[in-house]
PDB file of N, CA, C and O in Angstrom:
ATOM      1  N   UNK A   1     138.097 168.498  73.457  1.00  0.00           N
ATOM      2  CA  UNK A   1     138.273 169.504  74.476  1.00  0.00           C
ATOM      3  C   UNK A   1     136.979 169.708  75.270  1.00  0.00           C
ATOM      4  O   UNK A   1     136.996 169.743  76.478  1.00  0.00           O
ATOM      5  N   UNK A   2     135.890 169.810  74.569  1.00  0.00           N
ATOM      6  CA  UNK A   2     134.623 170.042  75.228  1.00  0.00           C
ATOM      7  C   UNK A   2     134.221 168.830  76.068  1.00  0.00           C
ATOM      8  O   UNK A   2     133.696 168.974  77.162  1.00  0.00           O
ATOM      9  N   UNK A   3     134.510 167.643  75.549  1.00  0.00           N
ATOM     10  CA  UNK A   3     134.142 166.420  76.272  1.00  0.00           C
ATOM     11  C   UNK A   3     134.953 166.284  77.559  1.00  0.00           C
ATOM     12  O   UNK A   3     134.421 165.918  78.603  1.00  0.00           O
ATOM     13  N   UNK A   4     136.242 166.601  77.515  1.00  0.00           N
ATOM     14  CA  UNK A   4     137.072 166.487  78.714  1.00  0.00           C
ATOM     15  C   UNK A   4     136.639 167.504  79.775  1.00  0.00           C
ATOM     16  O   UNK A   4     136.665 167.212  80.969  1.00  0.00           O
ATOM     17  N   UNK A   5     136.229 168.673  79.359  1.00  0.00           N
ATOM     18  CA  UNK A   5     135.729 169.669  80.304  1.00  0.00           C
ATOM     19  C   UNK A   5     134.429 169.183  80.941  1.00  0.00           C
ATOM     20  O   UNK A   5     134.220 169.344  82.151  1.00  0.00           O
ATOM     21  N   UNK A   6     133.571 168.551  80.168  1.00  0.00           N
ATOM     22  CA  UNK A   6     132.316 168.009  80.682  1.00  0.00           C
ATOM     23  C   UNK A   6     132.591 166.899  81.690  1.00  0.00           C
ATOM     24  O   UNK A   6     131.998 166.856  82.771  1.00  0.00           O
ATOM     25  N   UNK A   7     133.522 166.001  81.369  1.00  0.00           N
ATOM     26  CA  UNK A   7     133.864 164.899  82.271  1.00  0.00           C
ATOM     27  C   UNK A   7     134.448 165.450  83.570  1.00  0.00           C
ATOM     28  O   UNK A   7     134.119 164.995  84.664  1.00  0.00           O
ATOM     29  N   UNK A   8     135.325 166.443  83.452  1.00  0.00           N
ATOM     30  CA  UNK A   8     135.905 167.054  84.640  1.00  0.00           C
ATOM     31  C   UNK A   8     134.827 167.702  85.506  1.00  0.00           C
ATOM     32  O   UNK A   8     134.825 167.553  86.729  1.00  0.00           O
ATOM     33  N   UNK A   9     133.901 168.412  84.896  1.00  0.00           N
ATOM     34  CA  UNK A   9     132.834 169.070  85.642  1.00  0.00           C
ATOM     35  C   UNK A   9     131.955 168.057  86.366  1.00  0.00           C
ATOM     36  O   UNK A   9     131.624 168.232  87.543  1.00  0.00           O
ATOM     37  N   UNK A  10     131.604 166.972  85.689  1.00  0.00           N
ATOM     38  CA  UNK A  10     130.768 165.936  86.312  1.00  0.00           C
ATOM     39  C   UNK A  10     131.529 165.271  87.460  1.00  0.00           C
ATOM     40  O   UNK A  10     130.974 165.048  88.541  1.00  0.00           O
ATOM     41  N   UNK A  11     132.805 164.960  87.248  1.00  0.00           N
ATOM     42  CA  UNK A  11     133.604 164.324  88.294  1.00  0.00           C
ATOM     43  C   UNK A  11     133.737 165.242  89.506  1.00  0.00           C
ATOM     44  O   UNK A  11     133.600 164.801  90.654  1.00  0.00           O
ATOM     45  N   UNK A  12     133.990 166.517  89.264  1.00  0.00           N
ATOM     46  CA  UNK A  12     134.122 167.469  90.359  1.00  0.00           C
ATOM     47  C   UNK A  12     132.817 167.589  91.138  1.00  0.00           C
ATOM     48  O   UNK A  12     132.811 167.617  92.368  1.00  0.00           O
ATOM     49  N   UNK A  13     131.706 167.636  90.446  1.00  0.00           N
ATOM     50  CA  UNK A  13     130.402 167.741  91.102  1.00  0.00           C
ATOM     51  C   UNK A  13     130.118 166.512  91.952  1.00  0.00           C
ATOM     52  O   UNK A  13     129.620 166.625  93.079  1.00  0.00           O
ATOM     53  N   UNK A  14     130.455 165.343  91.446  1.00  0.00           N
ATOM     54  CA  UNK A  14     130.217 164.112  92.202  1.00  0.00           C
ATOM     55  C   UNK A  14     131.091 164.063  93.452  1.00  0.00           C
ATOM     56  O   UNK A  14     130.624 163.675  94.525  1.00  0.00           O
ATOM     57  N   UNK A  15     132.340 164.453  93.333  1.00  0.00           N
ATOM     58  CA  UNK A  15     133.232 164.453  94.495  1.00  0.00           C
ATOM     59  C   UNK A  15     132.754 165.455  95.538  1.00  0.00           C
ATOM     60  O   UNK A  15     132.752 165.167  96.734  1.00  0.00           O
ATOM     61  N   UNK A  16     132.334 166.622  95.101  1.00  0.00           N
ATOM     62  CA  UNK A  16     131.854 167.645  96.029  1.00  0.00           C
ATOM     63  C   UNK A  16     130.601 167.181  96.754  1.00  0.00           C
ATOM     64  O   UNK A  16     130.468 167.352  97.964  1.00  0.00           O
ATOM     65  N   UNK A  17     129.672 166.565  96.038  1.00  0.00           N
ATOM     66  CA  UNK A  17     128.451 166.105  96.690  1.00  0.00           C
ATOM     67  C   UNK A  17     128.735 164.925  97.601  1.00  0.00           C
ATOM     68  O   UNK A  17     128.132 164.798  98.667  1.00  0.00           O
ATOM     69  N   UNK A  18     129.659 164.064  97.219  1.00  0.00           N
ATOM     70  CA  UNK A  18     130.000 162.919  98.059  1.00  0.00           C
ATOM     71  C   UNK A  18     130.633 163.385  99.359  1.00  0.00           C
ATOM     72  O   UNK A  18     130.308 162.869 100.426  1.00  0.00           O
ATOM     73  N   UNK A  19     131.509 164.359  99.293  1.00  0.00           N
ATOM     74  CA  UNK A  19     132.149 164.850 100.508  1.00  0.00           C
ATOM     75  C   UNK A  19     131.147 165.568 101.410  1.00  0.00           C
ATOM     76  O   UNK A  19     131.296 165.576 102.626  1.00  0.00           O
ATOM     77  N   UNK A  20     130.127 166.152 100.835  1.00  0.00           N
ATOM     78  CA  UNK A  20     129.105 166.827 101.630  1.00  0.00           C
ATOM     79  C   UNK A  20     128.262 165.826 102.390  1.00  0.00           C
ATOM     80  O   UNK A  20     127.957 166.021 103.569  1.00  0.00           O
ATOM     81  N   UNK A  21     127.897 164.746 101.758  1.00  0.00           N
ATOM     82  CA  UNK A  21     127.012 163.777 102.382  1.00  0.00           C
ATOM     83  C   UNK A  21     127.738 162.822 103.322  1.00  0.00           C
ATOM     84  O   UNK A  21     127.111 162.198 104.173  1.00  0.00           O
ATOM     85  N   UNK A  22     129.024 162.676 103.186  1.00  0.00           N
ATOM     86  CA  UNK A  22     129.765 161.741 104.041  1.00  0.00           C
ATOM     87  C   UNK A  22     130.731 162.477 104.950  1.00  0.00           C
ATOM     88  O   UNK A  22     131.805 161.979 105.255  1.00  0.00           O
ATOM     89  N   UNK A  23     130.362 163.642 105.391  1.00  0.00           N
ATOM     90  CA  UNK A  23     131.218 164.432 106.263  1.00  0.00           C
ATOM     91  C   UNK A  23     131.392 163.720 107.591  1.00  0.00           C
ATOM     92  O   UNK A  23     130.457 163.129 108.132  1.00  0.00           O
ATOM     93  N   UNK A  24     132.592 163.776 108.140  1.00  0.00           N
ATOM     94  CA  UNK A  24     132.864 163.095 109.399  1.00  0.00           C
ATOM     95  C   UNK A  24     132.791 164.053 110.583  1.00  0.00           C
ATOM     96  O   UNK A  24     133.235 163.734 111.669  1.00  0.00           O
ATOM     97  N   UNK A  25     132.241 165.196 110.379  1.00  0.00           N
ATOM     98  CA  UNK A  25     132.116 166.174 111.454  1.00  0.00           C
ATOM     99  C   UNK A  25     131.053 165.715 112.450  1.00  0.00           C
ATOM    100  O   UNK A  25     129.962 165.305 112.081  1.00  0.00           O
ATOM    101  N   UNK A  26     131.385 165.786 113.729  1.00  0.00           N
ATOM    102  CA  UNK A  26     130.439 165.401 114.771  1.00  0.00           C
ATOM    103  C   UNK A  26     129.387 166.483 114.937  1.00  0.00           C
ATOM    104  O   UNK A  26     129.699 167.666 114.943  1.00  0.00           O
ATOM    105  N   UNK A  27     128.172 166.059 115.103  1.00  0.00           N
ATOM    106  CA  UNK A  27     127.083 166.990 115.371  1.00  0.00           C
ATOM    107  C   UNK A  27     126.841 167.000 116.873  1.00  0.00           C
ATOM    108  O   UNK A  27     126.440 166.004 117.453  1.00  0.00           O
ATOM    109  N   UNK A  28     127.120 168.123 117.514  1.00  0.00           N
ATOM    110  CA  UNK A  28     126.975 168.230 118.958  1.00  0.00           C
ATOM    111  C   UNK A  28     125.659 168.895 119.314  1.00  0.00           C
ATOM    112  O   UNK A  28     125.199 169.796 118.627  1.00  0.00           O
ATOM    113  N   UNK A  29     125.110 168.449 120.415  1.00  0.00           N
ATOM    114  CA  UNK A  29     123.894 169.066 120.920  1.00  0.00           C
ATOM    115  C   UNK A  29     124.280 170.315 121.707  1.00  0.00           C
ATOM    116  O   UNK A  29     125.453 170.543 122.014  1.00  0.00           O
ATOM    117  N   UNK A  30     123.292 171.107 122.043  1.00  0.00           N
ATOM    118  CA  UNK A  30     123.547 172.330 122.806  1.00  0.00           C
ATOM    119  C   UNK A  30     124.156 172.005 124.165  1.00  0.00           C
ATOM    120  O   UNK A  30     125.063 172.693 124.634  1.00  0.00           O
ATOM    121  N   UNK A  31     123.693 170.935 124.785  1.00  0.00           N
ATOM    122  CA  UNK A  31     124.233 170.534 126.087  1.00  0.00           C
ATOM    123  C   UNK A  31     125.696 170.157 126.003  1.00  0.00           C
ATOM    124  O   UNK A  31     126.490 170.494 126.890  1.00  0.00           O
ATOM    125  N   UNK A  32     126.076 169.466 124.943  1.00  0.00           N
ATOM    126  CA  UNK A  32     127.474 169.078 124.759  1.00  0.00           C
ATOM    127  C   UNK A  32     128.358 170.301 124.519  1.00  0.00           C
ATOM    128  O   UNK A  32     129.483 170.372 125.014  1.00  0.00           O
ATOM    129  N   UNK A  33     127.842 171.268 123.763  1.00  0.00           N
ATOM    130  CA  UNK A  33     128.601 172.491 123.513  1.00  0.00           C
ATOM    131  C   UNK A  33     128.815 173.262 124.808  1.00  0.00           C
ATOM    132  O   UNK A  33     129.909 173.766 125.068  1.00  0.00           O
ATOM    133  N   UNK A  34     127.781 173.352 125.640  1.00  0.00           N
ATOM    134  CA  UNK A  34     127.882 174.054 126.916  1.00  0.00           C
ATOM    135  C   UNK A  34     128.885 173.346 127.823  1.00  0.00           C
ATOM    136  O   UNK A  34     129.698 173.986 128.493  1.00  0.00           O
ATOM    137  N   UNK A  35     128.830 172.022 127.826  1.00  0.00           N
ATOM    138  CA  UNK A  35     129.760 171.247 128.646  1.00  0.00           C
ATOM    139  C   UNK A  35     131.208 171.463 128.201  1.00  0.00           C
ATOM    140  O   UNK A  35     132.111 171.605 129.031  1.00  0.00           O
ATOM    141  N   UNK A  36     131.438 171.526 126.900  1.00  0.00           N
ATOM    142  CA  UNK A  36     132.788 171.771 126.382  1.00  0.00           C
ATOM    143  C   UNK A  36     133.301 173.145 126.805  1.00  0.00           C
ATOM    144  O   UNK A  36     134.459 173.298 127.202  1.00  0.00           O
ATOM    145  N   UNK A  37     132.438 174.148 126.733  1.00  0.00           N
ATOM    146  CA  UNK A  37     132.838 175.497 127.138  1.00  0.00           C
ATOM    147  C   UNK A  37     133.123 175.538 128.629  1.00  0.00           C
ATOM    148  O   UNK A  37     134.108 176.153 129.066  1.00  0.00           O
ATOM    149  N   UNK A  38     132.295 174.874 129.421  1.00  0.00           N
ATOM    150  CA  UNK A  38     132.512 174.844 130.871  1.00  0.00           C
ATOM    151  C   UNK A  38     133.839 174.167 131.196  1.00  0.00           C
ATOM    152  O   UNK A  38     134.579 174.618 132.078  1.00  0.00           O
ATOM    153  N   UNK A  39     134.167 173.095 130.483  1.00  0.00           N
ATOM    154  CA  UNK A  39     135.449 172.419 130.693  1.00  0.00           C
ATOM    155  C   UNK A  39     136.618 173.325 130.335  1.00  0.00           C
ATOM    156  O   UNK A  39     137.633 173.359 131.033  1.00  0.00           O
ATOM    157  N   UNK A  40     136.492 174.070 129.238  1.00  0.00           N
ATOM    158  CA  UNK A  40     137.553 174.986 128.820  1.00  0.00           C
ATOM    159  C   UNK A  40     137.763 176.087 129.860  1.00  0.00           C
ATOM    160  O   UNK A  40     138.899 176.441 130.186  1.00  0.00           O
ATOM    161  N   UNK A  41     136.672 176.633 130.386  1.00  0.00           N
ATOM    162  CA  UNK A  41     136.766 177.684 131.392  1.00  0.00           C
ATOM    163  C   UNK A  41     137.400 177.120 132.663  1.00  0.00           C
ATOM    164  O   UNK A  41     138.273 177.748 133.274  1.00  0.00           O
ATOM    165  N   UNK A  42     136.997 175.930 133.044  1.00  0.00           N
ATOM    166  CA  UNK A  42     137.554 175.289 134.233  1.00  0.00           C
ATOM    167  C   UNK A  42     139.058 175.080 134.083  1.00  0.00           C
ATOM    168  O   UNK A  42     139.824 175.342 135.012  1.00  0.00           O
ATOM    169  N   UNK A  43     139.489 174.616 132.918  1.00  0.00           N
ATOM    170  CA  UNK A  43     140.922 174.421 132.670  1.00  0.00           C
ATOM    171  C   UNK A  43     141.666 175.753 132.735  1.00  0.00           C
ATOM    172  O   UNK A  43     142.775 175.826 133.282  1.00  0.00           O
ATOM    173  N   UNK A  44     141.069 176.800 132.201  1.00  0.00           N
ATOM    174  CA  UNK A  44     141.692 178.116 132.236  1.00  0.00           C
ATOM    175  C   UNK A  44     141.850 178.626 133.653  1.00  0.00           C
ATOM    176  O   UNK A  44     142.887 179.189 134.018  1.00  0.00           O
ATOM    177  N   UNK A  45     140.829 178.438 134.480  1.00  0.00           N
ATOM    178  CA  UNK A  45     140.882 178.874 135.875  1.00  0.00           C
ATOM    179  C   UNK A  45     141.971 178.108 136.617  1.00  0.00           C
ATOM    180  O   UNK A  45     142.739 178.683 137.398  1.00  0.00           O
ATOM    181  N   UNK A  46     142.073 176.809 136.376  1.00  0.00           N
ATOM    182  CA  UNK A  46     143.109 176.011 137.031  1.00  0.00           C
ATOM    183  C   UNK A  46     144.502 176.468 136.619  1.00  0.00           C
ATOM    184  O   UNK A  46     145.411 176.519 137.445  1.00  0.00           O
ATOM    185  N   UNK A  47     144.676 176.799 135.338  1.00  0.00           N
ATOM    186  CA  UNK A  47     145.973 177.272 134.862  1.00  0.00           C
ATOM    187  C   UNK A  47     146.359 178.585 135.528  1.00  0.00           C
ATOM    188  O   UNK A  47     147.505 178.777 135.949  1.00  0.00           O
ATOM    189  N   UNK A  48     145.405 179.503 135.640  1.00  0.00           N
ATOM    190  CA  UNK A  48     145.673 180.787 136.282  1.00  0.00           C
ATOM    191  C   UNK A  48     145.981 180.584 137.760  1.00  0.00           C
ATOM    192  O   UNK A  48     146.899 181.206 138.308  1.00  0.00           O
ATOM    193  N   UNK A  49     145.261 179.690 138.419  1.00  0.00           N
ATOM    194  CA  UNK A  49     145.510 179.416 139.831  1.00  0.00           C
ATOM    195  C   UNK A  49     146.909 178.841 140.022  1.00  0.00           C
ATOM    196  O   UNK A  49     147.612 179.210 140.975  1.00  0.00           O
ATOM    197  N   UNK A  50     147.323 177.963 139.132  1.00  0.00           N
ATOM    198  CA  UNK A  50     148.681 177.405 139.215  1.00  0.00           C
ATOM    199  C   UNK A  50     149.729 178.489 139.008  1.00  0.00           C
ATOM    200  O   UNK A  50     150.762 178.507 139.702  1.00  0.00           O
ATOM    201  N   UNK A  51     149.496 179.395 138.054  1.00  0.00           N
ATOM    202  CA  UNK A  51     150.437 180.486 137.813  1.00  0.00           C
ATOM    203  C   UNK A  51     150.552 181.404 139.030  1.00  0.00           C
ATOM    204  O   UNK A  51     151.654 181.832 139.400  1.00  0.00           O
ATOM    205  N   UNK A  52     149.431 181.689 139.661  1.00  0.00           N
ATOM    206  CA  UNK A  52     149.443 182.538 140.847  1.00  0.00           C
ATOM    207  C   UNK A  52     150.169 181.848 141.985  1.00  0.00           C
ATOM    208  O   UNK A  52     150.965 182.452 142.710  1.00  0.00           O
ATOM    209  N   UNK A  53     149.912 180.549 142.135  1.00  0.00           N
ATOM    210  CA  UNK A  53     150.590 179.789 143.183  1.00  0.00           C
ATOM    211  C   UNK A  53     152.103 179.776 142.971  1.00  0.00           C
ATOM    212  O   UNK A  53     152.876 179.932 143.921  1.00  0.00           O
ATOM    213  N   UNK A  54     152.529 179.617 141.721  1.00  0.00           N
ATOM    214  CA  UNK A  54     153.947 179.638 141.423  1.00  0.00           C
ATOM    215  C   UNK A  54     154.560 181.015 141.682  1.00  0.00           C
ATOM    216  O   UNK A  54     155.701 181.120 142.165  1.00  0.00           O
ATOM    217  N   UNK A  55     153.810 182.066 141.402  1.00  0.00           N
ATOM    218  CA  UNK A  55     154.301 183.412 141.622  1.00  0.00           C
ATOM    219  C   UNK A  55     154.448 183.707 143.119  1.00  0.00           C
ATOM    220  O   UNK A  55     155.368 184.404 143.534  1.00  0.00           O
ATOM    221  N   UNK A  56     153.550 183.156 143.919  1.00  0.00           N
ATOM    222  CA  UNK A  56     153.612 183.363 145.360  1.00  0.00           C
ATOM    223  C   UNK A  56     154.830 182.649 145.943  1.00  0.00           C
ATOM    224  O   UNK A  56     155.499 183.171 146.840  1.00  0.00           O
ATOM    225  N   UNK A  57     155.120 181.482 145.420  1.00  0.00           N
ATOM    226  CA  UNK A  57     156.285 180.718 145.925  1.00  0.00           C
ATOM    227  C   UNK A  57     157.531 181.413 145.484  1.00  0.00           C
ATOM    228  O   UNK A  57     158.469 181.673 146.047  1.00  0.00           O
TER     229      UNK A  57
END
């Protein structure tokens, strides 16, 4: 019982550390983050403009 708990703990620790070091998350620079926000705002403005245009028609 004690040995299986030890093996499980070691296996869990190795998997957790492996997933931490091999993360596939992109690291964005500040400029890229600003550009993404600007694109989102631009898309939002276009959507609102389209809605207003449809309401006028």
